[in-house]
PDB file of C-alpha atoms and ligand atoms in Angstrom:
ATOM      1  CA  MET O   1      -0.005   0.324   0.620  1.00 95.00           C
ATOM      2  CA  GLY O   2       0.975   3.553  -0.173  1.00 95.00           C
ATOM      3  CA  PRO O   3      -0.344   6.498  -1.604  1.00 95.00           C
ATOM      4  CA  PRO O   4       0.042   7.957  -5.302  1.00 92.00           C
ATOM      5  CA  GLY O   5       3.773   8.588  -5.652  1.00 93.00           C
ATOM      6  CA  SER O   6       4.999   6.304  -3.280  1.00 96.00           C
ATOM      7  CA  GLY O   7       6.154   4.200  -6.026  1.00 95.00           C
ATOM      8  CA  LYS O   8       4.252   1.114  -5.532  1.00 95.00           C
ATOM      9  CA  GLY O   9       4.098   0.005  -8.543  1.00 96.00           C
ATOM     10  CA  THR O  10       7.483   0.493  -9.807  1.00 96.00           C
ATOM     11  CA  GLN O  11       8.296  -1.125  -6.498  1.00 97.00           C
ATOM     12  CA  ALA O  12       6.124  -3.940  -6.701  1.00 97.00           C
ATOM     13  CA  ARG O  13       6.968  -4.811 -10.456  1.00 97.00           C
ATOM     14  CA  LEU O  14      10.446  -5.033  -8.925  1.00 97.00           C
ATOM     15  CA  LEU O  15       9.155  -7.470  -6.551  1.00 96.00           C
ATOM     16  CA  CYS O  16       7.304  -9.727  -8.226  1.00 97.00           C
ATOM     17  CA  ASP O  17       9.600  -9.379 -11.214  1.00 96.00           C
ATOM     18  CA  GLY O  18      12.439 -11.033  -8.873  1.00 92.00           C
ATOM     19  CA  LEU O  19      10.596 -13.334  -7.287  1.00 93.00           C
ATOM     20  CA  GLY O  20       8.106 -14.801 -10.001  1.00 95.00           C
ATOM     21  CA  TRP O  21       5.283 -13.481  -7.866  1.00 97.00           C
ATOM     22  CA  TYR O  22       2.038 -12.431  -9.574  1.00 98.00           C
ATOM     23  CA  HIS O  23       1.378  -8.784 -10.132  1.00 98.00           C
ATOM     24  CA  LEU O  24      -2.071  -7.560  -9.408  1.00 98.00           C
ATOM     25  CA  ALA O  25      -2.267  -4.274 -10.053  1.00 98.00           C
ATOM     26  CA  THR O  26      -5.929  -3.087 -10.643  1.00 98.00           C
ATOM     27  CA  GLY O  27      -5.585   0.575 -12.132  1.00 96.00           C
ATOM     28  CA  GLU O  28      -3.189  -1.520 -15.055  1.00 96.00           C
ATOM     29  CA  LEU O  29      -5.689  -3.064 -14.967  1.00 98.00           C
ATOM     30  CA  PHE O  30      -8.276  -0.558 -15.818  1.00 97.00           C
ATOM     31  CA  ARG O  31      -5.493   1.482 -17.615  1.00 96.00           C
ATOM     32  CA  GLU O  32      -5.406  -2.387 -20.634  1.00 97.00           C
ATOM     33  CA  HIS O  33      -9.264  -2.031 -20.647  1.00 97.00           C
ATOM     34  CA  LEU O  34      -9.534   2.011 -21.423  1.00 97.00           C
ATOM     35  CA  ARG O  35      -6.894   0.790 -24.292  1.00 97.00           C
ATOM     36  CA  ARG O  36      -8.746  -1.831 -25.159  1.00 98.00           C
ATOM     37  CA  ASP O  37     -11.845   0.395 -25.091  1.00 97.00           C
ATOM     38  CA  THR O  38     -13.940  -1.825 -22.862  1.00 97.00           C
ATOM     39  CA  PRO O  39     -17.374  -1.003 -21.484  1.00 97.00           C
ATOM     40  CA  LEU O  40     -15.356  -1.898 -18.036  1.00 97.00           C
ATOM     41  CA  GLY O  41     -12.645   0.495 -19.316  1.00 96.00           C
ATOM     42  CA  ARG O  42     -14.728   3.212 -20.527  1.00 97.00           C
ATOM     43  CA  LEU O  43     -17.029   3.210 -16.935  1.00 97.00           C
ATOM     44  CA  ALA O  44     -12.999   3.711 -15.161  1.00 97.00           C
ATOM     45  CA  GLU O  45     -12.298   6.123 -17.100  1.00 96.00           C
ATOM     46  CA  GLN O  46     -15.013   8.961 -15.643  1.00 97.00           C
ATOM     47  CA  HIS O  47     -13.757   7.625 -12.142  1.00 96.00           C
ATOM     48  CA  MET O  48     -10.396   7.737 -12.959  1.00 94.00           C
ATOM     49  CA  SER O  49     -10.342  10.999 -15.003  1.00 92.00           C
ATOM     50  CA  ARG O  50     -11.888  12.976 -12.081  1.00 91.00           C
ATOM     51  CA  GLY O  51      -8.707  11.147  -9.524  1.00 91.00           C
ATOM     52  CA  GLU O  52     -11.991   9.132  -7.846  1.00 94.00           C
ATOM     53  CA  TYR O  53     -12.118   5.544  -6.970  1.00 96.00           C
ATOM     54  CA  VAL O  54     -13.840   3.177  -9.629  1.00 98.00           C
ATOM     55  CA  PRO O  55     -17.109   2.050  -7.575  1.00 98.00           C
ATOM     56  CA  ASP O  56     -15.838  -1.386  -5.474  1.00 98.00           C
ATOM     57  CA  ASP O  57     -18.234  -3.701  -6.780  1.00 98.00           C
ATOM     58  CA  VAL O  58     -16.721  -3.225 -10.135  1.00 98.00           C
ATOM     59  CA  THR O  59     -13.162  -3.289  -8.698  1.00 98.00           C
ATOM     60  CA  VAL O  60     -13.746  -6.848  -7.234  1.00 98.00           C
ATOM     61  CA  GLY O  61     -15.824  -7.809  -9.811  1.00 97.00           C
ATOM     62  CA  MET O  62     -12.280  -7.661 -11.484  1.00 98.00           C
ATOM     63  CA  VAL O  63     -10.368  -8.681  -9.081  1.00 98.00           C
ATOM     64  CA  ARG O  64     -12.213 -11.866  -8.533  1.00 97.00           C
ATOM     65  CA  GLU O  65     -11.735 -12.625 -12.080  1.00 96.00           C
ATOM     66  CA  THR O  66      -8.312 -12.467 -11.936  1.00 97.00           C
ATOM     67  CA  LEU O  67      -7.226 -14.547  -9.159  1.00 97.00           C
ATOM     68  CA  ALA O  68      -9.853 -17.052 -11.180  1.00 96.00           C
ATOM     69  CA  GLY O  69      -7.073 -17.254 -13.759  1.00 96.00           C
ATOM     70  CA  ILE O  70      -3.890 -17.469 -11.587  1.00 97.00           C
ATOM     71  CA  ALA O  71      -2.716 -20.469 -10.087  1.00 95.00           C
ATOM     72  CA  PRO O  72      -4.011 -21.068  -6.791  1.00 90.00           C
ATOM     73  CA  GLU O  73      -1.008 -21.767  -4.363  1.00 92.00           C
ATOM     74  CA  ARG O  74       0.980 -18.686  -6.518  1.00 95.00           C
ATOM     75  CA  ARG O  75       1.884 -15.901  -4.292  1.00 96.00           C
ATOM     76  CA  ILE O  76       0.549 -12.349  -5.265  1.00 97.00           C
ATOM     77  CA  VAL O  77       1.646  -8.932  -4.676  1.00 97.00           C
ATOM     78  CA  PHE O  78      -1.878  -6.685  -4.645  1.00 98.00           C
ATOM     79  CA  ASP O  79      -0.767  -3.242  -5.744  1.00 97.00           C
ATOM     80  CA  GLY O  80      -3.578  -0.769  -5.739  1.00 96.00           C
ATOM     81  CA  PHE O  81      -5.813  -2.634  -4.273  1.00 98.00           C
ATOM     82  CA  PRO O  82      -7.874  -3.054  -1.344  1.00 98.00           C
ATOM     83  CA  ARG O  83      -8.354   0.711  -1.505  1.00 97.00           C
ATOM     84  CA  THR O  84     -11.466   0.834   0.402  1.00 98.00           C
ATOM     85  CA  VAL O  85     -12.740  -1.440   3.578  1.00 97.00           C
ATOM     86  CA  ASP O  86     -14.938  -3.294   1.857  1.00 98.00           C
ATOM     87  CA  GLN O  87     -12.322  -4.014  -0.900  1.00 98.00           C
ATOM     88  CA  ALA O  88     -10.267  -5.741   2.294  1.00 97.00           C
ATOM     89  CA  ARG O  89     -13.259  -7.065   3.285  1.00 96.00           C
ATOM     90  CA  ALA O  90     -14.421  -8.472  -0.190  1.00 98.00           C
ATOM     91  CA  LEU O  91     -10.529  -9.703  -1.024  1.00 97.00           C
ATOM     92  CA  ASP O  92     -10.299 -11.661   2.813  1.00 95.00           C
ATOM     93  CA  GLY O  93     -13.385 -13.230   1.684  1.00 97.00           C
ATOM     94  CA  LEU O  94     -12.257 -14.397  -1.772  1.00 97.00           C
ATOM     95  CA  LEU O  95      -8.664 -15.600  -0.454  1.00 96.00           C
ATOM     96  CA  ARG O  96     -10.647 -17.638   2.328  1.00 96.00           C
ATOM     97  CA  ASP O  97     -12.436 -19.451  -0.528  1.00 95.00           C
ATOM     98  CA  ARG O  98      -9.444 -20.061  -1.824  1.00 94.00           C
ATOM     99  CA  GLY O  99      -7.863 -21.040   1.042  1.00 95.00           C
ATOM    100  CA  ARG O 100      -5.082 -18.420   1.293  1.00 95.00           C
ATOM    101  CA  ARG O 101      -4.736 -15.131   3.187  1.00 93.00           C
ATOM    102  CA  VAL O 102      -3.062 -11.501   3.251  1.00 93.00           C
ATOM    103  CA  GLY O 103       0.561 -12.803   4.478  1.00 92.00           C
ATOM    104  CA  HIS O 104       1.717  -9.523   5.045  1.00 94.00           C
ATOM    105  CA  VAL O 105       0.613  -5.388   4.327  1.00 96.00           C
ATOM    106  CA  VAL O 106       3.515  -3.134   3.443  1.00 96.00           C
ATOM    107  CA  LEU O 107       2.845   0.626   3.542  1.00 96.00           C
ATOM    108  CA  ILE O 108       5.586   2.818   1.058  1.00 97.00           C
ATOM    109  CA  ASP O 109       5.958   5.553   3.589  1.00 95.00           C
ATOM    110  CA  VAL O 110       6.121   8.872   2.332  1.00 96.00           C
ATOM    111  CA  PRO O 111       6.143  12.730   3.128  1.00 93.00           C
ATOM    112  CA  ARG O 112       3.564  14.651   1.744  1.00 90.00           C
ATOM    113  CA  GLU O 113       5.646  16.958   0.254  1.00 90.00           C
ATOM    114  CA  GLU O 114       7.705  15.130  -1.753  1.00 93.00           C
ATOM    115  CA  LEU O 115       4.522  13.087  -3.225  1.00 92.00           C
ATOM    116  CA  LEU O 116       3.342  16.586  -4.809  1.00 89.00           C
ATOM    117  CA  LYS O 117       7.199  17.329  -5.923  1.00 89.00           C
ATOM    118  CA  ARG O 118       6.998  13.509  -7.680  1.00 90.00           C
ATOM    119  CA  LEU O 119       3.931  13.756  -8.918  1.00 88.00           C
ATOM    120  CA  ALA O 120       4.009  17.059 -10.737  1.00 85.00           C
ATOM    121  CA  ALA O 121       7.101  15.332 -12.711  1.00 85.00           C
ATOM    122  CA  ARG O 122       4.467  12.377 -13.956  1.00 79.00           C
ATOM    123  CA  THR O 123       3.035  12.815 -17.078  1.00 82.00           C
ATOM    124  CA  ARG O 124       0.108  10.070 -17.432  1.00 75.00           C
ATOM    125  CA  THR O 125      -3.014  11.482 -18.276  1.00 73.00           C
ATOM    126  CA  ASP O 126      -4.441  11.443 -14.073  1.00 74.00           C
ATOM    127  CA  ASP O 127      -1.499  13.460 -12.927  1.00 78.00           C
ATOM    128  CA  THR O 128      -3.300  16.682 -13.591  1.00 84.00           C
ATOM    129  CA  PRO O 129      -2.814  18.757 -10.478  1.00 85.00           C
ATOM    130  CA  GLN O 130      -6.390  19.287  -9.732  1.00 87.00           C
ATOM    131  CA  VAL O 131      -6.705  15.198 -10.164  1.00 89.00           C
ATOM    132  CA  VAL O 132      -3.346  15.154  -8.272  1.00 88.00           C
ATOM    133  CA  SER O 133      -5.242  16.465  -5.729  1.00 89.00           C
ATOM    134  CA  ARG O 134      -7.929  15.169  -5.594  1.00 91.00           C
ATOM    135  CA  ARG O 135      -6.372  11.636  -5.769  1.00 91.00           C
ATOM    136  CA  LEU O 136      -4.912  12.358  -2.483  1.00 93.00           C
ATOM    137  CA  GLU O 137      -7.929  13.688  -0.726  1.00 94.00           C
ATOM    138  CA  VAL O 138      -9.501  10.502  -1.419  1.00 95.00           C
ATOM    139  CA  TYR O 139      -6.392   8.513  -0.528  1.00 96.00           C
ATOM    140  CA  GLU O 140      -6.807  10.179   2.919  1.00 95.00           C
ATOM    141  CA  THR O 141     -10.284   9.373   3.234  1.00 97.00           C
ATOM    142  CA  GLN O 142     -10.954   5.940   1.751  1.00 97.00           C
ATOM    143  CA  THR O 143      -7.516   4.112   1.847  1.00 97.00           C
ATOM    144  CA  ARG O 144      -6.115   5.312   5.012  1.00 93.00           C
ATOM    145  CA  PRO O 145      -9.656   3.387   7.240  1.00 95.00           C
ATOM    146  CA  VAL O 146      -7.851   0.211   5.179  1.00 96.00           C
ATOM    147  CA  ILE O 147      -4.726   0.514   6.971  1.00 94.00           C
ATOM    148  CA  GLU O 148      -6.392   0.285  10.022  1.00 92.00           C
ATOM    149  CA  HIS O 149      -8.296  -2.607   8.988  1.00 93.00           C
ATOM    150  CA  TYR O 150      -4.925  -4.804   8.557  1.00 93.00           C
ATOM    151  CA  GLU O 151      -3.843  -3.377  11.924  1.00 90.00           C
ATOM    152  CA  ARG O 152      -6.525  -5.327  13.960  1.00 86.00           C
ATOM    153  CA  ALA O 153      -5.540  -8.333  12.165  1.00 77.00           C
ATOM    154  CA  ALA O 154      -1.837  -8.373  11.426  1.00 71.00           C
ATOM    155  CA  SER O 155       0.881  -5.897  11.582  1.00 79.00           C
ATOM    156  CA  VAL O 156       1.175  -3.456   8.614  1.00 93.00           C
ATOM    157  CA  GLN O 157       4.963  -3.303   8.125  1.00 95.00           C
ATOM    158  CA  LYS O 158       6.186   0.928   6.818  1.00 95.00           C
ATOM    159  CA  VAL O 159       9.046   1.294   4.843  1.00 97.00           C
ATOM    160  CA  ASN O 160      10.484   4.176   4.641  1.00 97.00           C
ATOM    161  CA  GLY O 161       9.686   5.332   0.334  1.00 97.00           C
ATOM    162  CA  ILE O 162      12.294   7.461   0.425  1.00 97.00           C
ATOM    163  CA  GLY O 163      15.685   6.878  -1.606  1.00 96.00           C
ATOM    164  CA  ALA O 164      17.038   4.731  -4.620  1.00 97.00           C
ATOM    165  CA  VAL O 165      14.803   2.439  -6.456  1.00 97.00           C
ATOM    166  CA  PRO O 166      16.617  -0.832  -5.428  1.00 97.00           C
ATOM    167  CA  GLU O 167      17.729   0.441  -1.963  1.00 98.00           C
ATOM    168  CA  ILE O 168      13.617   0.883  -1.186  1.00 98.00           C
ATOM    169  CA  GLY O 169      13.570  -2.988  -3.153  1.00 97.00           C
ATOM    170  CA  GLN O 170      15.389  -3.935  -0.634  1.00 96.00           C
ATOM    171  CA  ARG O 171      13.791  -3.145   2.131  1.00 96.00           C
ATOM    172  CA  LEU O 172      10.723  -3.734   0.615  1.00 96.00           C
ATOM    173  CA  ARG O 173      11.880  -7.567   0.181  1.00 95.00           C
ATOM    174  CA  GLU O 174      13.531  -7.692   4.043  1.00 95.00           C
ATOM    175  CA  ALA O 175       9.755  -6.617   4.991  1.00 94.00           C
ATOM    176  CA  VAL O 176       8.061  -9.562   2.985  1.00 92.00           C
ATOM    177  CA  GLY O 177      10.492 -11.619   3.806  1.00 85.00           C
ATOM    178  CA  GLY O 178      11.645 -12.899  -0.028  1.00 69.00           C
TER     179      GLY O 178
HETATM  180  P1  AMP E 201      -3.072   3.444  -9.394  1.00 69.57           P
HETATM  181  O1  AMP E 201      -2.693   2.966 -11.052  1.00 69.57           O
HETATM  182  O2  AMP E 201      -3.237   2.714  -8.963  1.00 69.57           O
HETATM  183  O3  AMP E 201      -2.548   4.912  -8.957  1.00 69.57           O
HETATM  184  O4  AMP E 201      -4.410   3.990 -10.211  1.00 69.57           O
HETATM  185  C1  AMP E 201      -4.847   4.964 -10.683  1.00 69.57           C
HETATM  186  C2  AMP E 201      -6.513   4.842 -10.771  1.00 69.57           C
HETATM  187  O5  AMP E 201      -7.418   3.642 -11.391  1.00 69.57           O
HETATM  188  C3  AMP E 201      -6.953   5.233  -9.226  1.00 69.57           C
HETATM  189  O6  AMP E 201      -6.764   6.473  -9.036  1.00 69.57           O
HETATM  190  C4  AMP E 201      -8.063   4.942  -9.628  1.00 69.57           C
HETATM  191  O7  AMP E 201      -9.774   5.900 -10.168  1.00 69.57           O
HETATM  192  C5  AMP E 201      -8.679   3.793 -10.508  1.00 69.57           C
HETATM  193  N1  AMP E 201      -7.964   2.663  -9.324  1.00 69.57           N
HETATM  194  C6  AMP E 201      -7.708   1.780  -9.364  1.00 69.57           C
HETATM  195  N2  AMP E 201      -6.842   0.932  -8.512  1.00 69.57           N
HETATM  196  C7  AMP E 201      -8.448   0.696  -7.871  1.00 69.57           C
HETATM  197  C8  AMP E 201      -8.966   0.363  -6.885  1.00 69.57           C
HETATM  198  N3  AMP E 201      -8.790  -0.517  -6.298  1.00 69.57           N
HETATM  199  N4  AMP E 201     -10.371   1.252  -6.225  1.00 69.57           N
HETATM  200  C9  AMP E 201     -10.810   1.833  -7.191  1.00 69.57           C
HETATM  201  N5  AMP E 201      -9.904   3.022  -8.011  1.00 69.57           N
HETATM  202  C10 AMP E 201      -9.092   2.113  -8.238  1.00 69.57           C
END
C-alpha cells in the first residue's frame, strides 16, 4: 500500500520480477481495459479522470475474475488494491475461499511534500494538478482506514519510501521475507 506517488507500482513490479510472484495491479488492469476500449474501461475512465475511485463492486468483480486465472498456490502482490475497507473485506473473503490469506501488508511511506513533487513530474493523463490533489484527498479519506483494518488483524509494516529504487526494493524484500 502507499499513497499516489509513493512508488508502489514500480516496487511491486520489481518485487514480482525478482521473485516470480504475480503482480495484480488494479490501476494497470483499468488502464489496459481503457486501451482496449472495453465497457469496463470506459466506466473506469469516468472515475479515474476525476481522481475518484472506481466503484467497489466493479473493482472487486475484476479482481475476482483475475484471481480465477491465477494458480491457487501462487504468491500475489496486490498493488493498489484494496483501497477501501469494503474492498479489504471482499478480498479477505475471496482469499478465504481459496484457502489463502493476506500474509504481509506493507505501507510505503513518503511525506506529502515529496509526493506532490513527484506527482507534478509524472505525465499520466490522470495526473493533472487538480486530479492529483483529489487523488491524495481520496487516499486519505478512503484508504487510510484500510491500514487500520489490517492493523487489527496483523501487523502493517512501514517501509521508508525515500531513496533510490533498488534501495527501497531491498527494504521491501526484507519486509516480506523474499
Ligand atoms: P493506480 O495506478 O493504482 O494509481 O490507479 C489509478 C486509478 O485507478 C486510481 O486513481 C483509481 O481511479 C483507479 N483504481 C485503481 N485501483 C483501484 C481500486 N482498488 N479501487 C478503486 N479504484 C481504483
